[in-house]
């Protein structure tokens, strides 16, 4: 669980309440590359997000049939069909200097 200070950063967003801790399955996944990557990489980071590349964007299907895209945690190496959970993850600043400190990301569930 994030600290109360971290939770407060989400106080203006319903994304945390709606998805945090929710589990689903990777329906589709794409790797977003730096714009300077060669033409063999069809998906490139949009302006302002180059510093984050490469990163994975996963389309998650939830048990109710709904689907939503999320950034994957960087070390996950997810594949279609993997079970995932929504967690709070940190992002580095984007290349335009904007800071996106925390957002919902997906990772494999941690078993206890």
mmCIF file of C-alpha atoms in Angstrom:
data_model
loop_
_atom_site.group_PDB
_atom_site.id
_atom_site.type_symbol
_atom_site.label_atom_id
_atom_site.label_comp_id
_atom_site.label_asym_id
_atom_site.label_seq_id
_atom_site.Cartn_x
_atom_site.Cartn_y
_atom_site.Cartn_z
ATOM 1 C CA UNK A 1 0.000 0.000 0.000
ATOM 2 C CA UNK A 2 1.289 3.472 -0.736
ATOM 3 C CA UNK A 3 1.784 5.899 2.116
ATOM 4 C CA UNK A 4 -0.932 8.457 2.784
ATOM 5 C CA UNK A 5 1.212 11.067 0.987
ATOM 6 C CA UNK A 6 1.384 8.879 -2.108
ATOM 7 C CA UNK A 7 -2.345 8.135 -1.914
ATOM 8 C CA UNK A 8 -3.070 11.874 -1.727
ATOM 9 C CA UNK A 9 -1.409 12.324 -5.129
ATOM 10 C CA UNK A 10 -4.264 10.217 -6.493
ATOM 11 C CA UNK A 11 -7.021 12.074 -4.652
ATOM 12 C CA UNK A 12 -8.098 13.768 -7.881
ATOM 13 C CA UNK A 13 -8.193 10.525 -9.841
ATOM 14 C CA UNK A 14 -10.649 7.665 -9.765
ATOM 15 C CA UNK A 15 -8.117 5.424 -11.515
ATOM 16 C CA UNK A 16 -6.519 4.330 -8.241
ATOM 17 C CA UNK A 17 -9.788 3.406 -6.564
ATOM 18 C CA UNK A 18 -11.108 1.673 -9.658
ATOM 19 C CA UNK A 19 -8.071 -0.439 -10.593
ATOM 20 C CA UNK A 20 -5.635 -0.710 -7.659
ATOM 21 C CA UNK A 21 -5.315 -4.372 -6.693
ATOM 22 C CA UNK A 22 -7.612 -5.542 -9.481
ATOM 23 C CA UNK A 23 -6.453 -8.640 -11.385
ATOM 24 C CA UNK A 24 -6.794 -9.444 -15.053
ATOM 25 C CA UNK A 25 -5.131 -11.161 -18.000
ATOM 26 C CA UNK A 26 -2.857 -9.669 -20.668
ATOM 27 C CA UNK A 27 -4.991 -9.591 -23.823
ATOM 28 C CA UNK A 28 -2.357 -7.881 -25.987
ATOM 29 C CA UNK A 29 1.003 -6.203 -25.425
ATOM 30 C CA UNK A 30 3.254 -3.856 -27.432
ATOM 31 C CA UNK A 31 6.697 -2.444 -26.770
ATOM 32 C CA UNK A 32 7.003 1.305 -27.305
ATOM 33 C CA UNK A 33 10.454 2.310 -28.578
ATOM 34 C CA UNK A 34 12.474 5.528 -28.599
ATOM 35 C CA UNK A 35 11.762 7.626 -31.725
ATOM 36 C CA UNK A 36 15.412 7.293 -32.797
ATOM 37 C CA UNK A 37 15.018 3.496 -33.034
ATOM 38 C CA UNK A 38 15.220 2.085 -36.532
ATOM 39 C CA UNK A 39 12.257 1.626 -38.837
ATOM 40 C CA UNK A 40 11.956 -2.024 -37.766
ATOM 41 C CA UNK A 41 10.232 -0.764 -34.595
ATOM 42 C CA UNK A 42 6.708 0.308 -35.603
ATOM 43 C CA UNK A 43 5.533 1.630 -32.211
ATOM 44 C CA UNK A 44 7.414 4.745 -31.068
ATOM 45 C CA UNK A 45 7.049 6.908 -27.967
ATOM 46 C CA UNK A 46 4.950 10.056 -28.392
ATOM 47 C CA UNK A 47 6.532 13.484 -27.909
ATOM 48 C CA UNK A 48 7.369 14.080 -24.269
ATOM 49 C CA UNK A 49 7.602 10.379 -23.404
ATOM 50 C CA UNK A 50 10.870 9.513 -25.151
ATOM 51 C CA UNK A 51 12.757 9.205 -21.841
ATOM 52 C CA UNK A 52 10.488 6.355 -20.776
ATOM 53 C CA UNK A 53 11.180 4.232 -23.892
ATOM 54 C CA UNK A 54 11.435 1.363 -24.336
ATOM 55 C CA UNK A 55 8.389 0.370 -22.296
ATOM 56 C CA UNK A 56 5.520 -2.071 -22.630
ATOM 57 C CA UNK A 57 1.867 -1.109 -22.937
ATOM 58 C CA UNK A 58 -0.510 -3.961 -22.124
ATOM 59 C CA UNK A 59 -4.209 -4.288 -22.882
ATOM 60 C CA UNK A 60 -5.655 -6.015 -19.817
ATOM 61 C CA UNK A 61 -8.921 -7.937 -19.830
ATOM 62 C CA UNK A 62 -10.691 -8.028 -16.469
ATOM 63 C CA UNK A 63 -13.066 -10.771 -15.238
ATOM 64 C CA UNK A 64 -16.113 -8.619 -16.088
ATOM 65 C CA UNK A 65 -14.978 -8.530 -19.750
ATOM 66 C CA UNK A 66 -13.844 -4.898 -19.683
ATOM 67 C CA UNK A 67 -10.431 -3.980 -21.097
ATOM 68 C CA UNK A 68 -8.022 -1.149 -20.295
ATOM 69 C CA UNK A 69 -4.451 -0.293 -21.272
ATOM 70 C CA UNK A 70 -1.697 0.130 -18.695
ATOM 71 C CA UNK A 71 2.059 0.494 -18.724
ATOM 72 C CA UNK A 72 3.804 -2.666 -17.495
ATOM 73 C CA UNK A 73 6.380 -2.552 -14.708
ATOM 74 C CA UNK A 74 9.759 -2.430 -16.467
ATOM 75 C CA UNK A 75 11.100 -5.784 -15.248
ATOM 76 C CA UNK A 76 8.035 -7.898 -15.985
ATOM 77 C CA UNK A 77 8.578 -9.141 -19.565
ATOM 78 C CA UNK A 78 4.855 -9.927 -19.846
ATOM 79 C CA UNK A 79 3.266 -12.043 -22.559
ATOM 80 C CA UNK A 80 -0.276 -12.493 -23.840
ATOM 81 C CA UNK A 81 -2.227 -14.687 -21.410
ATOM 82 C CA UNK A 82 -0.217 -13.760 -18.292
ATOM 83 C CA UNK A 83 -2.209 -13.002 -15.148
ATOM 84 C CA UNK A 84 -1.448 -9.520 -13.800
ATOM 85 C CA UNK A 85 -2.475 -7.198 -10.995
ATOM 86 C CA UNK A 86 -2.744 -3.415 -10.962
ATOM 87 C CA UNK A 87 -0.258 -1.690 -8.674
ATOM 88 C CA UNK A 88 1.020 1.831 -8.064
ATOM 89 C CA UNK A 89 4.303 2.373 -9.899
ATOM 90 C CA UNK A 90 6.701 5.289 -10.248
ATOM 91 C CA UNK A 91 7.727 6.863 -13.539
ATOM 92 C CA UNK A 92 10.845 8.891 -14.311
ATOM 93 C CA UNK A 93 10.343 12.450 -15.577
ATOM 94 C CA UNK A 94 9.486 12.735 -19.264
ATOM 95 C CA UNK A 95 11.921 14.375 -21.693
ATOM 96 C CA UNK A 96 9.956 17.637 -21.677
ATOM 97 C CA UNK A 97 10.539 17.972 -17.931
ATOM 98 C CA UNK A 98 7.040 16.997 -16.855
ATOM 99 C CA UNK A 99 6.962 14.692 -13.870
ATOM 100 C CA UNK A 100 4.615 11.729 -13.722
ATOM 101 C CA UNK A 101 5.560 10.430 -10.278
ATOM 102 C CA UNK A 102 3.001 7.653 -9.832
ATOM 103 C CA UNK A 103 0.423 5.870 -11.920
ATOM 104 C CA UNK A 104 -1.319 2.521 -12.135
ATOM 105 C CA UNK A 105 0.881 -0.111 -13.810
ATOM 106 C CA UNK A 106 0.589 -3.885 -14.132
ATOM 107 C CA UNK A 107 2.812 -6.726 -12.939
ATOM 108 C CA UNK A 108 2.536 -10.419 -12.236
ATOM 109 C CA UNK A 109 0.782 -11.061 -8.904
ATOM 110 C CA UNK A 110 3.079 -11.606 -5.946
ATOM 111 C CA UNK A 111 2.256 -14.863 -4.206
ATOM 112 C CA UNK A 112 2.674 -15.039 -0.446
#
